[in-house]
Short mmCIF file of C-alpha atoms in Angstrom, two decimals:
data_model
loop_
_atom_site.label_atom_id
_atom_site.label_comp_id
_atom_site.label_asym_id
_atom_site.label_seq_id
_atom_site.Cartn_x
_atom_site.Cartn_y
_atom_site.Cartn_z
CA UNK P 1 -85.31 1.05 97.42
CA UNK P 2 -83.07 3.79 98.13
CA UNK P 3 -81.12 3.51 101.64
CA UNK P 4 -80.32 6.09 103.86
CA UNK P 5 -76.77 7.75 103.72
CA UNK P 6 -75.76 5.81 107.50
CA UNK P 7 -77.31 2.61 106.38
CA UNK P 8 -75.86 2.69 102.77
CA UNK P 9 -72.34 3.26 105.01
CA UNK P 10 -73.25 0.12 106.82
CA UNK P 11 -74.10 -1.62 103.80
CA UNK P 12 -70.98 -1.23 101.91
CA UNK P 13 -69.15 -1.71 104.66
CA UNK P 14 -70.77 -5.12 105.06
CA UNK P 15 -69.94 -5.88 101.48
CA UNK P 16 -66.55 -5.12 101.87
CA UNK P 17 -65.81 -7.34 104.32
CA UNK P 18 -67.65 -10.23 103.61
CA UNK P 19 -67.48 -9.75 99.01
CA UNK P 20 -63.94 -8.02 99.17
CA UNK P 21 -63.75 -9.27 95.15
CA UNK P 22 -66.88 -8.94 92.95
CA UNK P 23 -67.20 -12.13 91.44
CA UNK P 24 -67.45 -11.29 87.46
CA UNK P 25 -64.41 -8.48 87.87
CA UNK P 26 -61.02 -7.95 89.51
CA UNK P 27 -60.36 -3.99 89.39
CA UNK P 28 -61.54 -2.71 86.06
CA UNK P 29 -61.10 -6.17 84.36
CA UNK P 30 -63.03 -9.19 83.75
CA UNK P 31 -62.32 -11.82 86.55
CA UNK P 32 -61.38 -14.72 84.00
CA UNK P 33 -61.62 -14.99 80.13
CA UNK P 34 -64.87 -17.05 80.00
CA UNK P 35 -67.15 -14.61 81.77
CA UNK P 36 -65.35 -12.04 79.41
CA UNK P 37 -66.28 -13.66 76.51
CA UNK P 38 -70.11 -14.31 77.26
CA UNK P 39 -70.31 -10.37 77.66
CA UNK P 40 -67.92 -9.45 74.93
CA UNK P 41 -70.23 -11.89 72.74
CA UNK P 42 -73.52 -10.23 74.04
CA UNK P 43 -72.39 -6.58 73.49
CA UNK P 44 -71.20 -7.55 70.03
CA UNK P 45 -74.67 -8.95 69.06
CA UNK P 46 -76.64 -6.66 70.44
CA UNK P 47 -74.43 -3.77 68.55
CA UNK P 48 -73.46 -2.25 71.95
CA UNK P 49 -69.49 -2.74 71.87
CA UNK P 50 -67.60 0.35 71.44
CA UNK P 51 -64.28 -0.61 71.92
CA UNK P 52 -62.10 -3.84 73.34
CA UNK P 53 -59.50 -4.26 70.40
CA UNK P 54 -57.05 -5.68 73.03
CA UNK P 55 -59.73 -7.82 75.02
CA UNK P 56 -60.85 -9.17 71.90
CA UNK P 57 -57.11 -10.09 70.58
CA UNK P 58 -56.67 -12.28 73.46
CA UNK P 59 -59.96 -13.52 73.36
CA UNK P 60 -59.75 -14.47 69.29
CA UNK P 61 -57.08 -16.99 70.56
CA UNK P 62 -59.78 -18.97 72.79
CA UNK P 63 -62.79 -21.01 71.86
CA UNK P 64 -65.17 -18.82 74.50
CA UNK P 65 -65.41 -16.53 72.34
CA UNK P 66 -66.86 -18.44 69.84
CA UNK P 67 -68.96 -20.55 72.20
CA UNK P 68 -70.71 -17.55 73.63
CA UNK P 69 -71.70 -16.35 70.06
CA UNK P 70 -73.25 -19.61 69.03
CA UNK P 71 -75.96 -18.83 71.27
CA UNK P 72 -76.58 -15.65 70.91
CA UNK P 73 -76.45 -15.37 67.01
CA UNK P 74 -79.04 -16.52 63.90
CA UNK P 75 -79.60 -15.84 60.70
CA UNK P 76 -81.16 -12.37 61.32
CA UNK P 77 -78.80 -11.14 63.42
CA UNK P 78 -76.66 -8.16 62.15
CA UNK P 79 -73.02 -7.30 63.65
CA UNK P 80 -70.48 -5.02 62.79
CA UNK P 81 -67.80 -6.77 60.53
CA UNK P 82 -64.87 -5.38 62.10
CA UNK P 83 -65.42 -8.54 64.53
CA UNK P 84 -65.55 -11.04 62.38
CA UNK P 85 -61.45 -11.91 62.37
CA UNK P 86 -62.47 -12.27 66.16
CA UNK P 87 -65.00 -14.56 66.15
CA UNK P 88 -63.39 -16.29 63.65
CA UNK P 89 -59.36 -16.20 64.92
CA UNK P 90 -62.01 -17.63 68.53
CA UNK P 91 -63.54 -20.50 66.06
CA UNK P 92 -60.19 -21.83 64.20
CA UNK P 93 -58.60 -22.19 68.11
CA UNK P 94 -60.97 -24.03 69.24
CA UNK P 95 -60.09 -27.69 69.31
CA UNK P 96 -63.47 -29.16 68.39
CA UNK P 97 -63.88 -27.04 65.24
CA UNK P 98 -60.50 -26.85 63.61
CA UNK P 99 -61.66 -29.01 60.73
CA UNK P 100 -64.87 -26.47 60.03
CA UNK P 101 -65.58 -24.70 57.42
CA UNK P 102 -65.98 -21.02 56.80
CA UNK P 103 -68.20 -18.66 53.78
CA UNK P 104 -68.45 -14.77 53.33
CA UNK P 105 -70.55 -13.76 50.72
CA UNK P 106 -70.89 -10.33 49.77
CA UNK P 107 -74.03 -8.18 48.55
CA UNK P 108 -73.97 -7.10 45.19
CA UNK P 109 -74.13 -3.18 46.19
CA UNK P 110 -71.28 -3.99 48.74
CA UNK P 111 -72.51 -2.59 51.71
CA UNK P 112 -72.73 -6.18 53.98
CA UNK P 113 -72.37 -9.87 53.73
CA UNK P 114 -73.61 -13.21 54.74
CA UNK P 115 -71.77 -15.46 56.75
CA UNK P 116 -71.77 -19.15 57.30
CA UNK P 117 -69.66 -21.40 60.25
CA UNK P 118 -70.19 -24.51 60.43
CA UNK P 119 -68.78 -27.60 61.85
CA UNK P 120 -69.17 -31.20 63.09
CA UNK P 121 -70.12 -29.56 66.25
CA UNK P 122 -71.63 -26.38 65.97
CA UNK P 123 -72.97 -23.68 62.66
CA UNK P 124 -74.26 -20.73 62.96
CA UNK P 125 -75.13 -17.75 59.84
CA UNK P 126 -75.54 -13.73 60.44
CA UNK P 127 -75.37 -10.99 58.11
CA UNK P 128 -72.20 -8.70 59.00
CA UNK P 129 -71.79 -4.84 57.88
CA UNK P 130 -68.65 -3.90 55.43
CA UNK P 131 -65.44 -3.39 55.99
CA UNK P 132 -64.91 -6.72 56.64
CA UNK P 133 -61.98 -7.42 59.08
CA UNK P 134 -60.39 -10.38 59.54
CA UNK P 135 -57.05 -10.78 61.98
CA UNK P 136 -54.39 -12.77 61.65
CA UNK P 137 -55.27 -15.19 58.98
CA UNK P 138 -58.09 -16.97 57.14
CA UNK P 139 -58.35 -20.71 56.95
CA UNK P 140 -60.63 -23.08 55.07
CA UNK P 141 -62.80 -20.46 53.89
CA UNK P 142 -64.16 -18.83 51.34
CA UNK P 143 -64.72 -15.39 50.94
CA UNK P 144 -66.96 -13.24 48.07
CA UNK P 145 -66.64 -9.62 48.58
CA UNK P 146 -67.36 -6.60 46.42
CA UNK P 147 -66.93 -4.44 49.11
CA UNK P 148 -63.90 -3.37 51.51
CA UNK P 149 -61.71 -6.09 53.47
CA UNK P 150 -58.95 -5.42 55.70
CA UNK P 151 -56.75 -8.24 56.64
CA UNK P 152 -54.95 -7.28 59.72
CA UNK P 153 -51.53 -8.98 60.35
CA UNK P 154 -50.36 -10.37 63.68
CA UNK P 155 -46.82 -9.56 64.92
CA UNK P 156 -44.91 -6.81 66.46
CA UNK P 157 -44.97 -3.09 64.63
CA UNK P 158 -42.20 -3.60 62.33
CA UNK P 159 -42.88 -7.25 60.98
CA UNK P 160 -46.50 -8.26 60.71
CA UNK P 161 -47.85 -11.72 58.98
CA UNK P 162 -51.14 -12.57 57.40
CA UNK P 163 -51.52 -16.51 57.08
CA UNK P 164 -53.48 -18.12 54.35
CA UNK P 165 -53.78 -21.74 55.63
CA UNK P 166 -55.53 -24.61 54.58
CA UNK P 167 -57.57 -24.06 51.47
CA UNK P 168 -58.94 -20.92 51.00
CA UNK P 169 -60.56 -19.02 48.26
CA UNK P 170 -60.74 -15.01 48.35
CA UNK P 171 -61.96 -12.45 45.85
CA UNK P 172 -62.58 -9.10 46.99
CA UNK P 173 -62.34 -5.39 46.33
CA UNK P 174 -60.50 -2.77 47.85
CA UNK P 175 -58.39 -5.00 49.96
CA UNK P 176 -56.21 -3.09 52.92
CA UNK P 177 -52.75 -5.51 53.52
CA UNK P 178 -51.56 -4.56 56.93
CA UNK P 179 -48.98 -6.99 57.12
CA UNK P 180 -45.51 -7.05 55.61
CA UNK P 181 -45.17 -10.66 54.64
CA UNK P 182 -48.21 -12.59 53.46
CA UNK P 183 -47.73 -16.71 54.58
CA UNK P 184 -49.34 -19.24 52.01
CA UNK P 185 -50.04 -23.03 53.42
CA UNK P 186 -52.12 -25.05 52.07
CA UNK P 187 -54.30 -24.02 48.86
CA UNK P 188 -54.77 -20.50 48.16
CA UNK P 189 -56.57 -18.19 45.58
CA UNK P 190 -56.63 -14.84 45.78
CA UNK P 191 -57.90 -12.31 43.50
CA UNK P 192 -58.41 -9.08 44.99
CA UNK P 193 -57.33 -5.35 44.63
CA UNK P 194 -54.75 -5.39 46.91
CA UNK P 195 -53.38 -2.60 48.99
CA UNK P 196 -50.07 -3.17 51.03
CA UNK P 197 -49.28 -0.96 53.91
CA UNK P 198 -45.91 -0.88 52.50
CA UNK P 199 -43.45 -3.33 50.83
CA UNK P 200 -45.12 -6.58 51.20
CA UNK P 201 -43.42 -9.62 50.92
CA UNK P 202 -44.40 -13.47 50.33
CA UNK P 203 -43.47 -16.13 51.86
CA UNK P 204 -45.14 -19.56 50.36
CA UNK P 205 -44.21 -23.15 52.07
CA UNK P 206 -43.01 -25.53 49.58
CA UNK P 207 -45.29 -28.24 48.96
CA UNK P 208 -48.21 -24.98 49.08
CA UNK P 209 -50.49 -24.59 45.91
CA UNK P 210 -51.62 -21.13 44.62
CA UNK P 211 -53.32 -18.95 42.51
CA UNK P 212 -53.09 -15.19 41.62
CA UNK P 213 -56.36 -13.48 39.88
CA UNK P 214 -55.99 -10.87 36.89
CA UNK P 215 -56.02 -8.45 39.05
CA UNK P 216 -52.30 -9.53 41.07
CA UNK P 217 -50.75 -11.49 38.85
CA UNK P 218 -48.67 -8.82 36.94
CA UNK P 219 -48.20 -7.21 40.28
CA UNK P 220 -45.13 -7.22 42.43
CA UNK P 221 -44.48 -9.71 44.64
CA UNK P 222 -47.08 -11.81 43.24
CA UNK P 223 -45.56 -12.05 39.76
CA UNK P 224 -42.48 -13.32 40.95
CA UNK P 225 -44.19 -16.66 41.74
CA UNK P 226 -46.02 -18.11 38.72
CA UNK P 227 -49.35 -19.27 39.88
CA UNK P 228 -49.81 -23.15 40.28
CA UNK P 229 -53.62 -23.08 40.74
CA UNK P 230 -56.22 -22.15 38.05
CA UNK P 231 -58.94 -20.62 39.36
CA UNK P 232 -60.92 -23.26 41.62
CA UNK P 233 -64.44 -23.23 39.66
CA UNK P 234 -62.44 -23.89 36.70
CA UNK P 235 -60.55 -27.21 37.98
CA UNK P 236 -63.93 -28.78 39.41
CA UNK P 237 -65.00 -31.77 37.40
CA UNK P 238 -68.72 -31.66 39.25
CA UNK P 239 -71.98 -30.67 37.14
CA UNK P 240 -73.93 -27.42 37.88
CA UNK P 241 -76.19 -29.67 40.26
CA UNK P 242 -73.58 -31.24 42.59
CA UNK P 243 -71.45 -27.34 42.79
CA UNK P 244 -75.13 -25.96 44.10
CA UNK P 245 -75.59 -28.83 46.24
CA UNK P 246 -71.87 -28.40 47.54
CA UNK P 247 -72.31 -24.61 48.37
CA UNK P 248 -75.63 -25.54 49.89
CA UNK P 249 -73.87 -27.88 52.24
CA UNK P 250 -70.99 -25.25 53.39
CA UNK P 251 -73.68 -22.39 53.14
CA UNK P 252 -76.82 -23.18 54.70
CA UNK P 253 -77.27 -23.96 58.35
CA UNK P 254 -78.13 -27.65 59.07
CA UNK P 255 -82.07 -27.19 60.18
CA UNK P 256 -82.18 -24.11 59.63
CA UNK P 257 -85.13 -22.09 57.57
CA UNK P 258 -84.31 -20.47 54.37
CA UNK P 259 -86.26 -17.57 53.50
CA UNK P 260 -87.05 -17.15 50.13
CA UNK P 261 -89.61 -15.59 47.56
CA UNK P 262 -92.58 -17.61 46.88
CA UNK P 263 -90.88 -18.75 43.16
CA UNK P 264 -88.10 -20.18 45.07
CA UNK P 265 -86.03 -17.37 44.39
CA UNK P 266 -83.51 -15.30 46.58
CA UNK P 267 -85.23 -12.09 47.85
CA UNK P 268 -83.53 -8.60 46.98
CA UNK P 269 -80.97 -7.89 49.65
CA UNK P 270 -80.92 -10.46 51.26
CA UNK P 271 -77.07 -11.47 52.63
CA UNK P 272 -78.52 -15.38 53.32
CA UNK P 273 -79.57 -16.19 49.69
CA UNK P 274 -77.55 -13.33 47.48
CA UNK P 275 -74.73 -15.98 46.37
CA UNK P 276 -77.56 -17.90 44.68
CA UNK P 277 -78.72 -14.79 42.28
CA UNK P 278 -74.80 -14.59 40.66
CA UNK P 279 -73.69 -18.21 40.58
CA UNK P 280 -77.01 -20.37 40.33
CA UNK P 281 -80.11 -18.05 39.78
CA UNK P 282 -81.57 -20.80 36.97
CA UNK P 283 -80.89 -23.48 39.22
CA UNK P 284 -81.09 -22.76 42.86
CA UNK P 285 -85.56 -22.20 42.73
CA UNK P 286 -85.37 -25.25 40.58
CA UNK P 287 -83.60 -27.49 43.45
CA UNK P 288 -85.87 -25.73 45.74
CA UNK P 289 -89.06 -26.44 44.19
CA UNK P 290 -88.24 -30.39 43.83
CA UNK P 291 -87.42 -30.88 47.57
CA UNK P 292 -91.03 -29.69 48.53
CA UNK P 293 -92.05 -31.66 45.88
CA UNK P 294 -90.72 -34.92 46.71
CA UNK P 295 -91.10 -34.31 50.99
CA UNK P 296 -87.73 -33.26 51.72
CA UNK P 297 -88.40 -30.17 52.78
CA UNK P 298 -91.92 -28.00 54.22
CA UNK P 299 -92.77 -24.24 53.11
CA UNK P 300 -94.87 -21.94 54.84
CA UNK P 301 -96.00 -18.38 54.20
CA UNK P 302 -94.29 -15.69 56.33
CA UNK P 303 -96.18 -13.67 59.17
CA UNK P 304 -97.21 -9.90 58.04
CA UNK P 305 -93.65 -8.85 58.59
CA UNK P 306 -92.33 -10.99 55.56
CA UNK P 307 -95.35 -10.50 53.75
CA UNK P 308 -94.85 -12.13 50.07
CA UNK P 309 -92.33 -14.20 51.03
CA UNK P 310 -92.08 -18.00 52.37
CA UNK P 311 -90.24 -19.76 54.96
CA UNK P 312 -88.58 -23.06 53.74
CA UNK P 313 -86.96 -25.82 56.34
CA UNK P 314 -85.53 -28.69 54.73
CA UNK P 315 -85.81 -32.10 56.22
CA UNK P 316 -82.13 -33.38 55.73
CA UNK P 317 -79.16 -31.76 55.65
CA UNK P 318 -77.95 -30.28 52.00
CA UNK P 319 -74.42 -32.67 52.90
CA UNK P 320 -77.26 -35.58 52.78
CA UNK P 321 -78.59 -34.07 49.85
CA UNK P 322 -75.14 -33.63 48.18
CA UNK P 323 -73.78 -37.13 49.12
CA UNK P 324 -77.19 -38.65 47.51
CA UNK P 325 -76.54 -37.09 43.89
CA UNK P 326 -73.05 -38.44 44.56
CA UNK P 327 -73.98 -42.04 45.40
CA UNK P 328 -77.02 -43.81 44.54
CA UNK P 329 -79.84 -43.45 47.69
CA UNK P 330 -81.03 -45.87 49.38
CA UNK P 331 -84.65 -44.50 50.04
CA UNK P 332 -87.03 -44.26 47.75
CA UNK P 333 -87.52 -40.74 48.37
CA UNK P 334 -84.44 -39.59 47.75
CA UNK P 335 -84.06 -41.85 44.57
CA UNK P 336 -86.92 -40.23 43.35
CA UNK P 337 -85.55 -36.38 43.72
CA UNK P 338 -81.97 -37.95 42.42
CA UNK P 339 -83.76 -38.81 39.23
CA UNK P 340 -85.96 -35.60 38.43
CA UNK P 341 -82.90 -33.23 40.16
CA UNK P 342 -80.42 -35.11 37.23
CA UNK P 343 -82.71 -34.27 34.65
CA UNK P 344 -84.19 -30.34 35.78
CA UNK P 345 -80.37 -29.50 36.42
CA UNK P 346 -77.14 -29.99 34.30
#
């Protein structure tokens, strides 16, 4: 209802005096970081951000950030993927999830990626656009891109620094360095065309291991430090059927549905299930077809809108999964897939 110019005088008034602060803002800002990040999070889901760079800085270095987004993304959910070194600079400060575990997995035509986050606490997976951007530093994470990555350092104007913590795995195209010293802790590969703002520099702790790709290793400063890594598929004493399960596990959403074609295959395009086509595409429909064989998992057809394609939900988690091929099971069930899964896969 629209009030009359002397009552809308009165009403203001009123407001004034009894609401002199609106309880979400203070001026033009947000009244306190949480309520900042729940709409921060909303406007970045929905695609309806246009700009916070320096709201979002100081929000990357709090877990409400984070939070917010757990609710509000899924695996069908689309963002741009300049926000993803928020989110994720939001995810590595948050106290609960500092031991998680991070994948970004590139389409083949380059043009997005699939993301996985998962902890003991929370995981979530969306689909994010390219360039990817990620601020400050990546930790425990590995990252599959064919198609542009920026890796902003943090730092005053004249001496930025991108960390590499933990142990982290990145191969990726056209990769933008804005940072002048690159920090190495932990394990690190990297393999990637790399493009320094300027004279980049490295600085790598003592007791860090690393690894330099074809593509870096005869370049300056990288070929001052001989690499002490191979590259990490190479050093992994697994079989092809406990590396899928393992990428399964950091992949794939505890509970969540996995949408594939009805031959157990990854559908075209799809940022969820691409990985599979490159690494595993003999083996991944195979594991798939055996845990709806032996009741680990249900498949139903997809509505009109997914037409030719099925929804699959499996009944334990692929860590589970992983940790029975490891060990011997227990239940029969799972002894059962551990003995046809041993011999379909090698």
């Amino acid at each position: 209802m629209q009030l009359q110019p002397s009552d809308l005088a009165k009403y203001e008034s009123q407001v004034a005096r009894w609401l002199p602060e609106h309880p979400f803002l203070r001026g033009r800002s947000f009244s306190n970081d949480v309520i900042a990040s729940y709409v921060l999070a909303s406007a970045i889901a929905s695609d309806k951000l246009i700009t916070a760079h320096s709201e979002l800085t100081s929000l990357s270095r709090q877990p409400f950030l984070w939070r917010s987004l757990t609710s509000v993304l899924g695996i069908e959910s689309l963002i741009d993927g300049r926000y993803l070194g928020y989110i994720l600079g939001s995810f590595w400060s948050d106290p609960i999830t500092r031991s998680g575990y991070v994948s970004v997995t590139g389409l083949s035509d380059g043009s997005a990626a699939a993301v996985s986050i998962s902890s003991d606490s929370a995981s979530i997976a969306f689909t994010i656009t390219t360039p990817v951007s990620f601020l400050g530093e990546i930790r425990d994470a590995k990252v599959e891109l064919q198609g542009e990555l920026n890796l902003e350092g943090v730092g005053d104007s004249t001496s930025r620094t991108f960390f590499l913590n933990g142990i982290t795995n990145v191969t990726a195209g056209t990769t933008n360095m804005r940072a002048t010293t690159l920090k190495i802790s932990g394990e690190a590969w990297l393999d990637a065309d790399i493009i320094p703002a300027g004279q980049l520099a490295l600085d790598i702790d003592k007791d860090a291991k690393f690894g330099w790709g074809q593509r870096i290793t005869d370049k300056y400063p990288f070929s001052r430090h001989p690499a002490t890594l191979s590259k990490p598929d190479d050093s992994r004493d697994g079989g092809k059927l406990e590396l899928l399960l393992e990428e399964c596990a950091k992949r794939f959403t505890s509970g969540a549905a996995i949408i594939l074609n009805p031959d157990y295959t990854a559908p075209p395009r799809d940022a969820y299930t691409q990985w599979t086509t490159r690494n595993f595409a003999f083996e991944f429909p195979i594991l798939m077809s055996l845990l709806v064989k032996h009741g680990l998992a249900d498949e139903e057809p997809m509505q009109a809108s997914g037409a030719g394609k099925i929804r699959l939900r499996p009944h334990e988690s692929f860590g589970k999964i992983r940790d029975a091929i490891i060990n011997p099971p227990s239940s029969p069930e799972l002894a059962s897939f551990v003995a046809d899964a041993r011999q379909a896969i090698r």
